[in-house]
């Protein structure tokens, strides 16, 4: 993430010197997020294969600062510095039932019911988008894509704080994002975006057997203890404003 910040700073300084029209603004988004997760059970039995963890989306937000660094009349670099709330609602009951079925056991073996694990992770996030603008009506259609880097600064599982030093969650995330929006001459922007996490932020490669035991509720409600993969997915709508008007 430090390297990405350095690249953004260098681009900003170069563009300021050459173009002299760097704009700064604020933005906020309503976003829906969840986590893509699968668990590899082959270490517990060669015929067990993989199991998808059912994780439902949750609504959060992201907000922060943005800049527009012109490269040409139509191409620009847009770094953003955001506080982003992500996570998902893990259907632990369904996951355990499906895991038991893999072992040929009925779901009634344990009475876990319909337990839901509500996971919230708060990130400081730095997306850097290359954007291309096209004249459309009174404003411009803006298409963008690029990488993002993020570091977790806090989070909870069912209201209990996550200690990233001892938890099975990794703090860092890397991914790619794409956006499509419209910008008015006054500097007001409205856009839709999708962010696709590439980092597996589970530290466990294989399942922790205790996490598959519904009689241990603390372990069962920590989805990172299931092992396998955990990757962020999010999308949403953003409204922003560039001070000093549009390009």
PDB file of C-alpha atoms in Angstrom:
ATOM      1  CA  UNK A   1       0.000   0.000   0.000  1.00  0.00           C
ATOM      2  CA  UNK A   2       2.960   2.352   0.694  1.00  0.00           C
ATOM      3  CA  UNK A   3       4.186   1.807  -2.878  1.00  0.00           C
ATOM      4  CA  UNK A   4       0.737   2.610  -4.261  1.00  0.00           C
ATOM      5  CA  UNK A   5       0.588   5.826  -2.196  1.00  0.00           C
ATOM      6  CA  UNK A   6       4.048   6.808  -3.518  1.00  0.00           C
ATOM      7  CA  UNK A   7       2.955   6.255  -7.128  1.00  0.00           C
ATOM      8  CA  UNK A   8      -0.168   8.373  -6.571  1.00  0.00           C
ATOM      9  CA  UNK A   9       1.920  11.181  -5.033  1.00  0.00           C
ATOM     10  CA  UNK A  10       4.423  11.162  -7.910  1.00  0.00           C
ATOM     11  CA  UNK A  11       1.642  11.226 -10.502  1.00  0.00           C
ATOM     12  CA  UNK A  12      -0.039  14.074  -8.663  1.00  0.00           C
ATOM     13  CA  UNK A  13       3.126  16.176  -8.509  1.00  0.00           C
ATOM     14  CA  UNK A  14       3.983  15.556 -12.169  1.00  0.00           C
ATOM     15  CA  UNK A  15       0.462  16.328 -13.348  1.00  0.00           C
ATOM     16  CA  UNK A  16       0.318  19.480 -11.229  1.00  0.00           C
ATOM     17  CA  UNK A  17       3.527  20.747 -12.775  1.00  0.00           C
ATOM     18  CA  UNK A  18       2.545  19.947 -16.360  1.00  0.00           C
ATOM     19  CA  UNK A  19      -1.185  20.555 -16.386  1.00  0.00           C
ATOM     20  CA  UNK A  20      -1.841  22.675 -13.307  1.00  0.00           C
ATOM     21  CA  UNK A  21      -5.524  21.704 -13.141  1.00  0.00           C
ATOM     22  CA  UNK A  22      -5.685  19.076 -10.423  1.00  0.00           C
ATOM     23  CA  UNK A  23      -9.091  19.088  -8.728  1.00  0.00           C
ATOM     24  CA  UNK A  24     -10.015  17.901  -5.263  1.00  0.00           C
ATOM     25  CA  UNK A  25     -13.361  16.805  -3.923  1.00  0.00           C
ATOM     26  CA  UNK A  26     -15.385  14.780  -1.457  1.00  0.00           C
ATOM     27  CA  UNK A  27     -17.500  11.681  -2.021  1.00  0.00           C
ATOM     28  CA  UNK A  28     -19.804   9.269  -0.244  1.00  0.00           C
ATOM     29  CA  UNK A  29     -21.330   5.931  -1.186  1.00  0.00           C
ATOM     30  CA  UNK A  30     -24.017   3.528  -0.102  1.00  0.00           C
ATOM     31  CA  UNK A  31     -22.596   0.082  -0.731  1.00  0.00           C
ATOM     32  CA  UNK A  32     -23.734  -3.515  -0.500  1.00  0.00           C
ATOM     33  CA  UNK A  33     -20.979  -5.942   0.397  1.00  0.00           C
ATOM     34  CA  UNK A  34     -20.491  -9.618   1.055  1.00  0.00           C
ATOM     35  CA  UNK A  35     -17.682 -12.145   1.070  1.00  0.00           C
ATOM     36  CA  UNK A  36     -17.026 -14.880  -1.464  1.00  0.00           C
ATOM     37  CA  UNK A  37     -15.967 -17.971   0.473  1.00  0.00           C
ATOM     38  CA  UNK A  38     -15.281 -21.640  -0.136  1.00  0.00           C
ATOM     39  CA  UNK A  39     -13.835 -24.261   2.200  1.00  0.00           C
ATOM     40  CA  UNK A  40     -11.593 -27.093   1.000  1.00  0.00           C
ATOM     41  CA  UNK A  41     -12.595 -30.221   2.960  1.00  0.00           C
ATOM     42  CA  UNK A  42     -10.273 -32.583   1.071  1.00  0.00           C
ATOM     43  CA  UNK A  43      -7.838 -32.641   4.002  1.00  0.00           C
ATOM     44  CA  UNK A  44     -10.591 -34.292   6.048  1.00  0.00           C
ATOM     45  CA  UNK A  45     -11.447 -36.833   3.361  1.00  0.00           C
ATOM     46  CA  UNK A  46     -10.376 -37.235  -0.290  1.00  0.00           C
ATOM     47  CA  UNK A  47     -13.974 -37.384  -1.578  1.00  0.00           C
ATOM     48  CA  UNK A  48     -15.311 -34.378   0.339  1.00  0.00           C
ATOM     49  CA  UNK A  49     -14.137 -31.684  -2.102  1.00  0.00           C
ATOM     50  CA  UNK A  50     -15.035 -28.036  -1.527  1.00  0.00           C
ATOM     51  CA  UNK A  51     -17.988 -26.409   0.180  1.00  0.00           C
ATOM     52  CA  UNK A  52     -19.384 -22.922  -0.477  1.00  0.00           C
ATOM     53  CA  UNK A  53     -20.000 -20.840   2.635  1.00  0.00           C
ATOM     54  CA  UNK A  54     -23.408 -19.072   2.386  1.00  0.00           C
ATOM     55  CA  UNK A  55     -22.765 -15.381   3.105  1.00  0.00           C
ATOM     56  CA  UNK A  56     -25.528 -12.819   2.566  1.00  0.00           C
ATOM     57  CA  UNK A  57     -24.800  -9.217   1.677  1.00  0.00           C
ATOM     58  CA  UNK A  58     -25.014  -6.373   4.149  1.00  0.00           C
ATOM     59  CA  UNK A  59     -25.467  -2.654   3.544  1.00  0.00           C
ATOM     60  CA  UNK A  60     -22.666  -0.314   4.570  1.00  0.00           C
ATOM     61  CA  UNK A  61     -21.067   2.884   3.367  1.00  0.00           C
ATOM     62  CA  UNK A  62     -17.824   4.442   2.276  1.00  0.00           C
ATOM     63  CA  UNK A  63     -16.801   8.121   2.318  1.00  0.00           C
ATOM     64  CA  UNK A  64     -13.738  10.254   1.914  1.00  0.00           C
ATOM     65  CA  UNK A  65     -11.620  12.414  -0.382  1.00  0.00           C
ATOM     66  CA  UNK A  66     -10.859  12.241  -4.093  1.00  0.00           C
ATOM     67  CA  UNK A  67      -8.714  13.994  -6.665  1.00  0.00           C
ATOM     68  CA  UNK A  68      -8.746  14.312 -10.439  1.00  0.00           C
ATOM     69  CA  UNK A  69      -5.293  14.488 -12.059  1.00  0.00           C
ATOM     70  CA  UNK A  70      -5.550  15.271 -15.803  1.00  0.00           C
ATOM     71  CA  UNK A  71      -3.265  13.427 -18.206  1.00  0.00           C
ATOM     72  CA  UNK A  72      -4.974  14.558 -21.413  1.00  0.00           C
ATOM     73  CA  UNK A  73      -8.232  16.388 -22.130  1.00  0.00           C
ATOM     74  CA  UNK A  74     -10.149  13.133 -21.715  1.00  0.00           C
ATOM     75  CA  UNK A  75      -7.886  10.859 -19.655  1.00  0.00           C
ATOM     76  CA  UNK A  76      -7.195  11.404 -15.968  1.00  0.00           C
ATOM     77  CA  UNK A  77      -6.044   9.586 -12.822  1.00  0.00           C
ATOM     78  CA  UNK A  78      -8.458   9.672  -9.888  1.00  0.00           C
ATOM     79  CA  UNK A  79      -7.068   8.515  -6.525  1.00  0.00           C
ATOM     80  CA  UNK A  80      -9.456   8.266  -3.591  1.00  0.00           C
ATOM     81  CA  UNK A  81      -8.829   7.964   0.155  1.00  0.00           C
ATOM     82  CA  UNK A  82     -11.851   6.335   1.797  1.00  0.00           C
ATOM     83  CA  UNK A  83     -13.237   4.905   5.003  1.00  0.00           C
ATOM     84  CA  UNK A  84     -15.104   1.808   3.832  1.00  0.00           C
ATOM     85  CA  UNK A  85     -17.395  -0.491   5.826  1.00  0.00           C
ATOM     86  CA  UNK A  86     -17.610  -4.029   4.440  1.00  0.00           C
ATOM     87  CA  UNK A  87     -18.540  -7.512   5.632  1.00  0.00           C
ATOM     88  CA  UNK A  88     -21.405  -9.964   5.331  1.00  0.00           C
ATOM     89  CA  UNK A  89     -23.923 -12.056   7.218  1.00  0.00           C
ATOM     90  CA  UNK A  90     -22.725 -15.652   7.406  1.00  0.00           C
ATOM     91  CA  UNK A  91     -25.456 -18.317   7.537  1.00  0.00           C
ATOM     92  CA  UNK A  92     -23.620 -20.566   9.972  1.00  0.00           C
ATOM     93  CA  UNK A  93     -26.598 -22.911  10.406  1.00  0.00           C
ATOM     94  CA  UNK A  94     -26.804 -23.697   6.692  1.00  0.00           C
ATOM     95  CA  UNK A  95     -23.020 -24.035   6.423  1.00  0.00           C
ATOM     96  CA  UNK A  96     -22.845 -26.564   9.271  1.00  0.00           C
ATOM     97  CA  UNK A  97     -25.815 -28.510   7.868  1.00  0.00           C
ATOM     98  CA  UNK A  98     -24.123 -28.677   4.461  1.00  0.00           C
ATOM     99  CA  UNK A  99     -20.842 -29.727   6.071  1.00  0.00           C
ATOM    100  CA  UNK A 100     -22.581 -32.493   8.014  1.00  0.00           C
ATOM    101  CA  UNK A 101     -24.210 -33.696   4.803  1.00  0.00           C
ATOM    102  CA  UNK A 102     -20.733 -34.002   3.253  1.00  0.00           C
ATOM    103  CA  UNK A 103     -19.899 -36.444   6.052  1.00  0.00           C
ATOM    104  CA  UNK A 104     -23.195 -38.298   5.556  1.00  0.00           C
ATOM    105  CA  UNK A 105     -24.658 -37.017   8.826  1.00  0.00           C
ATOM    106  CA  UNK A 106     -28.172 -35.573   9.216  1.00  0.00           C
ATOM    107  CA  UNK A 107     -28.457 -31.857  10.054  1.00  0.00           C
ATOM    108  CA  UNK A 108     -30.295 -32.839  13.241  1.00  0.00           C
ATOM    109  CA  UNK A 109     -27.018 -34.232  14.619  1.00  0.00           C
ATOM    110  CA  UNK A 110     -26.476 -30.803  16.191  1.00  0.00           C
ATOM    111  CA  UNK A 111     -29.114 -28.204  17.056  1.00  0.00           C
ATOM    112  CA  UNK A 112     -27.472 -25.072  15.680  1.00  0.00           C
ATOM    113  CA  UNK A 113     -30.715 -23.715  14.224  1.00  0.00           C
ATOM    114  CA  UNK A 114     -30.522 -20.686  11.947  1.00  0.00           C
ATOM    115  CA  UNK A 115     -27.534 -18.985  13.548  1.00  0.00           C
ATOM    116  CA  UNK A 116     -26.268 -15.910  11.657  1.00  0.00           C
ATOM    117  CA  UNK A 117     -22.779 -14.478  12.128  1.00  0.00           C
ATOM    118  CA  UNK A 118     -22.783 -10.724  11.411  1.00  0.00           C
ATOM    119  CA  UNK A 119     -19.299  -9.722  10.307  1.00  0.00           C
ATOM    120  CA  UNK A 120     -18.334  -6.049   9.887  1.00  0.00           C
ATOM    121  CA  UNK A 121     -14.834  -4.969   8.821  1.00  0.00           C
ATOM    122  CA  UNK A 122     -13.839  -1.300   8.593  1.00  0.00           C
ATOM    123  CA  UNK A 123     -11.122  -0.402   6.085  1.00  0.00           C
ATOM    124  CA  UNK A 124      -9.028   2.580   5.086  1.00  0.00           C
ATOM    125  CA  UNK A 125      -9.116   2.127   1.328  1.00  0.00           C
ATOM    126  CA  UNK A 126      -7.145   3.662  -1.536  1.00  0.00           C
ATOM    127  CA  UNK A 127      -8.604   3.074  -5.022  1.00  0.00           C
ATOM    128  CA  UNK A 128      -6.685   4.583  -7.961  1.00  0.00           C
ATOM    129  CA  UNK A 129      -8.762   4.742 -11.137  1.00  0.00           C
ATOM    130  CA  UNK A 130      -7.789   5.644 -14.675  1.00  0.00           C
ATOM    131  CA  UNK A 131     -10.832   7.474 -16.057  1.00  0.00           C
ATOM    132  CA  UNK A 132     -11.904   8.405 -19.567  1.00  0.00           C
ATOM    133  CA  UNK A 133     -14.468  11.165 -20.127  1.00  0.00           C
ATOM    134  CA  UNK A 134     -16.845  11.578 -23.067  1.00  0.00           C
ATOM    135  CA  UNK A 135     -19.058  14.594 -23.721  1.00  0.00           C
ATOM    136  CA  UNK A 136     -22.707  13.694 -23.160  1.00  0.00           C
ATOM    137  CA  UNK A 137     -25.377  16.384 -22.952  1.00  0.00           C
ATOM    138  CA  UNK A 138     -24.502  19.182 -20.548  1.00  0.00           C
ATOM    139  CA  UNK A 139     -21.870  17.086 -18.772  1.00  0.00           C
ATOM    140  CA  UNK A 140     -19.554  14.146 -19.278  1.00  0.00           C
ATOM    141  CA  UNK A 141     -19.866  10.374 -19.136  1.00  0.00           C
ATOM    142  CA  UNK A 142     -16.947   9.032 -17.083  1.00  0.00           C
ATOM    143  CA  UNK A 143     -15.699   5.427 -17.287  1.00  0.00           C
ATOM    144  CA  UNK A 144     -13.030   4.271 -14.840  1.00  0.00           C
ATOM    145  CA  UNK A 145     -11.097   1.214 -13.686  1.00  0.00           C
ATOM    146  CA  UNK A 146      -8.068   0.465 -11.562  1.00  0.00           C
ATOM    147  CA  UNK A 147      -6.621  -1.230  -8.466  1.00  0.00           C
ATOM    148  CA  UNK A 148      -7.333  -0.620  -4.811  1.00  0.00           C
ATOM    149  CA  UNK A 149      -5.429  -1.326  -1.610  1.00  0.00           C
ATOM    150  CA  UNK A 150      -6.978  -1.417   1.858  1.00  0.00           C
ATOM    151  CA  UNK A 151      -6.055  -2.041   5.477  1.00  0.00           C
ATOM    152  CA  UNK A 152      -8.528  -2.994   8.199  1.00  0.00           C
ATOM    153  CA  UNK A 153      -8.676  -0.580  11.128  1.00  0.00           C
ATOM    154  CA  UNK A 154     -11.410  -2.336  13.096  1.00  0.00           C
ATOM    155  CA  UNK A 155     -14.340  -4.706  12.918  1.00  0.00           C
ATOM    156  CA  UNK A 156     -16.800  -6.832  14.838  1.00  0.00           C
ATOM    157  CA  UNK A 157     -18.337 -10.305  14.780  1.00  0.00           C
ATOM    158  CA  UNK A 158     -21.833 -10.126  16.247  1.00  0.00           C
ATOM    159  CA  UNK A 159     -20.863  -6.935  18.045  1.00  0.00           C
ATOM    160  CA  UNK A 160     -17.653  -8.322  19.549  1.00  0.00           C
ATOM    161  CA  UNK A 161     -14.428  -6.551  18.433  1.00  0.00           C
ATOM    162  CA  UNK A 162     -12.062  -8.397  16.094  1.00  0.00           C
ATOM    163  CA  UNK A 163      -8.467  -8.590  17.291  1.00  0.00           C
ATOM    164  CA  UNK A 164      -6.555  -8.883  14.031  1.00  0.00           C
ATOM    165  CA  UNK A 165      -3.388  -9.976  15.845  1.00  0.00           C
ATOM    166  CA  UNK A 166      -5.044 -13.126  17.190  1.00  0.00           C
ATOM    167  CA  UNK A 167      -7.956 -13.547  14.762  1.00  0.00           C
ATOM    168  CA  UNK A 168      -7.870 -15.684  11.620  1.00  0.00           C
ATOM    169  CA  UNK A 169      -8.557 -12.519   9.578  1.00  0.00           C
ATOM    170  CA  UNK A 170      -5.777 -10.791   7.657  1.00  0.00           C
ATOM    171  CA  UNK A 171      -5.792  -6.989   7.851  1.00  0.00           C
ATOM    172  CA  UNK A 172      -4.804  -6.201   4.258  1.00  0.00           C
ATOM    173  CA  UNK A 173      -6.827  -6.392   1.071  1.00  0.00           C
ATOM    174  CA  UNK A 174      -5.979  -5.806  -2.593  1.00  0.00           C
ATOM    175  CA  UNK A 175      -8.410  -5.786  -5.491  1.00  0.00           C
ATOM    176  CA  UNK A 176      -9.709  -4.088  -8.611  1.00  0.00           C
ATOM    177  CA  UNK A 177     -12.613  -1.731  -9.099  1.00  0.00           C
ATOM    178  CA  UNK A 178     -14.588  -0.297 -12.021  1.00  0.00           C
ATOM    179  CA  UNK A 179     -17.026   2.607 -12.238  1.00  0.00           C
ATOM    180  CA  UNK A 180     -19.422   4.304 -14.616  1.00  0.00           C
ATOM    181  CA  UNK A 181     -20.734   7.760 -13.869  1.00  0.00           C
ATOM    182  CA  UNK A 182     -21.827  11.189 -15.012  1.00  0.00           C
ATOM    183  CA  UNK A 183     -20.300  14.558 -14.115  1.00  0.00           C
ATOM    184  CA  UNK A 184     -22.012  17.936 -14.381  1.00  0.00           C
ATOM    185  CA  UNK A 185     -20.153  21.183 -15.195  1.00  0.00           C
ATOM    186  CA  UNK A 186     -20.641  22.410 -11.612  1.00  0.00           C
ATOM    187  CA  UNK A 187     -18.486  19.482 -10.377  1.00  0.00           C
ATOM    188  CA  UNK A 188     -21.277  17.232  -9.106  1.00  0.00           C
ATOM    189  CA  UNK A 189     -20.757  13.526  -9.895  1.00  0.00           C
ATOM    190  CA  UNK A 190     -22.955  10.450  -9.671  1.00  0.00           C
ATOM    191  CA  UNK A 191     -21.580   6.981 -10.368  1.00  0.00           C
ATOM    192  CA  UNK A 192     -22.036   3.256  -9.859  1.00  0.00           C
ATOM    193  CA  UNK A 193     -19.096   1.003  -9.010  1.00  0.00           C
ATOM    194  CA  UNK A 194     -18.070  -2.588  -8.386  1.00  0.00           C
ATOM    195  CA  UNK A 195     -15.046  -3.676  -6.321  1.00  0.00           C
ATOM    196  CA  UNK A 196     -13.631  -7.200  -6.602  1.00  0.00           C
ATOM    197  CA  UNK A 197     -11.248  -8.279  -3.854  1.00  0.00           C
ATOM    198  CA  UNK A 198      -8.346 -10.518  -4.894  1.00  0.00           C
ATOM    199  CA  UNK A 199      -6.763 -11.159  -1.489  1.00  0.00           C
ATOM    200  CA  UNK A 200      -7.707 -14.198   0.552  1.00  0.00           C
ATOM    201  CA  UNK A 201      -7.954 -12.608   3.988  1.00  0.00           C
ATOM    202  CA  UNK A 202      -8.361 -15.912   5.858  1.00  0.00           C
ATOM    203  CA  UNK A 203      -5.126 -17.024   7.531  1.00  0.00           C
ATOM    204  CA  UNK A 204      -6.284 -20.668   7.667  1.00  0.00           C
ATOM    205  CA  UNK A 205      -5.700 -22.865   4.634  1.00  0.00           C
ATOM    206  CA  UNK A 206      -7.639 -25.791   6.110  1.00  0.00           C
ATOM    207  CA  UNK A 207     -10.667 -25.928   8.414  1.00  0.00           C
ATOM    208  CA  UNK A 208     -10.314 -25.669  12.146  1.00  0.00           C
ATOM    209  CA  UNK A 209     -12.283 -28.712  13.305  1.00  0.00           C
ATOM    210  CA  UNK A 210     -13.575 -26.796  16.313  1.00  0.00           C
ATOM    211  CA  UNK A 211     -15.238 -24.346  13.939  1.00  0.00           C
ATOM    212  CA  UNK A 212     -17.322 -27.195  12.506  1.00  0.00           C
ATOM    213  CA  UNK A 213     -18.604 -28.132  15.957  1.00  0.00           C
ATOM    214  CA  UNK A 214     -21.868 -26.261  16.658  1.00  0.00           C
ATOM    215  CA  UNK A 215     -21.545 -27.057  20.380  1.00  0.00           C
ATOM    216  CA  UNK A 216     -18.711 -24.526  20.420  1.00  0.00           C
ATOM    217  CA  UNK A 217     -20.644 -21.337  19.529  1.00  0.00           C
ATOM    218  CA  UNK A 218     -17.679 -18.966  19.762  1.00  0.00           C
ATOM    219  CA  UNK A 219     -15.649 -20.892  17.171  1.00  0.00           C
ATOM    220  CA  UNK A 220     -18.678 -21.586  14.992  1.00  0.00           C
ATOM    221  CA  UNK A 221     -19.478 -17.892  14.659  1.00  0.00           C
ATOM    222  CA  UNK A 222     -16.019 -16.918  13.390  1.00  0.00           C
ATOM    223  CA  UNK A 223     -16.168 -17.619   9.622  1.00  0.00           C
ATOM    224  CA  UNK A 224     -12.417 -17.076   9.237  1.00  0.00           C
ATOM    225  CA  UNK A 225     -11.900 -20.245  11.304  1.00  0.00           C
ATOM    226  CA  UNK A 226     -13.629 -22.283   8.583  1.00  0.00           C
ATOM    227  CA  UNK A 227     -10.434 -22.046   6.533  1.00  0.00           C
ATOM    228  CA  UNK A 228     -10.417 -21.918   2.748  1.00  0.00           C
ATOM    229  CA  UNK A 229     -10.900 -18.521   1.114  1.00  0.00           C
ATOM    230  CA  UNK A 230     -12.475 -15.201   2.066  1.00  0.00           C
ATOM    231  CA  UNK A 231     -12.570 -12.443  -0.567  1.00  0.00           C
ATOM    232  CA  UNK A 232     -14.415  -9.120  -0.473  1.00  0.00           C
ATOM    233  CA  UNK A 233     -17.080  -8.193  -3.001  1.00  0.00           C
ATOM    234  CA  UNK A 234     -18.926  -4.859  -2.991  1.00  0.00           C
ATOM    235  CA  UNK A 235     -20.919  -2.531  -5.218  1.00  0.00           C
ATOM    236  CA  UNK A 236     -22.826   0.681  -4.750  1.00  0.00           C
ATOM    237  CA  UNK A 237     -23.778   4.209  -5.764  1.00  0.00           C
ATOM    238  CA  UNK A 238     -21.553   7.231  -5.180  1.00  0.00           C
ATOM    239  CA  UNK A 239     -22.270  10.940  -5.110  1.00  0.00           C
ATOM    240  CA  UNK A 240     -19.349  13.336  -5.149  1.00  0.00           C
ATOM    241  CA  UNK A 241     -18.407  16.956  -5.614  1.00  0.00           C
ATOM    242  CA  UNK A 242     -15.252  18.528  -7.060  1.00  0.00           C
ATOM    243  CA  UNK A 243     -14.511  21.950  -5.618  1.00  0.00           C
ATOM    244  CA  UNK A 244     -14.086  24.581  -8.283  1.00  0.00           C
ATOM    245  CA  UNK A 245     -16.429  22.933 -10.766  1.00  0.00           C
ATOM    246  CA  UNK A 246     -16.028  20.405 -13.555  1.00  0.00           C
ATOM    247  CA  UNK A 247     -13.365  20.082 -16.214  1.00  0.00           C
TER     248      UNK A 247
END
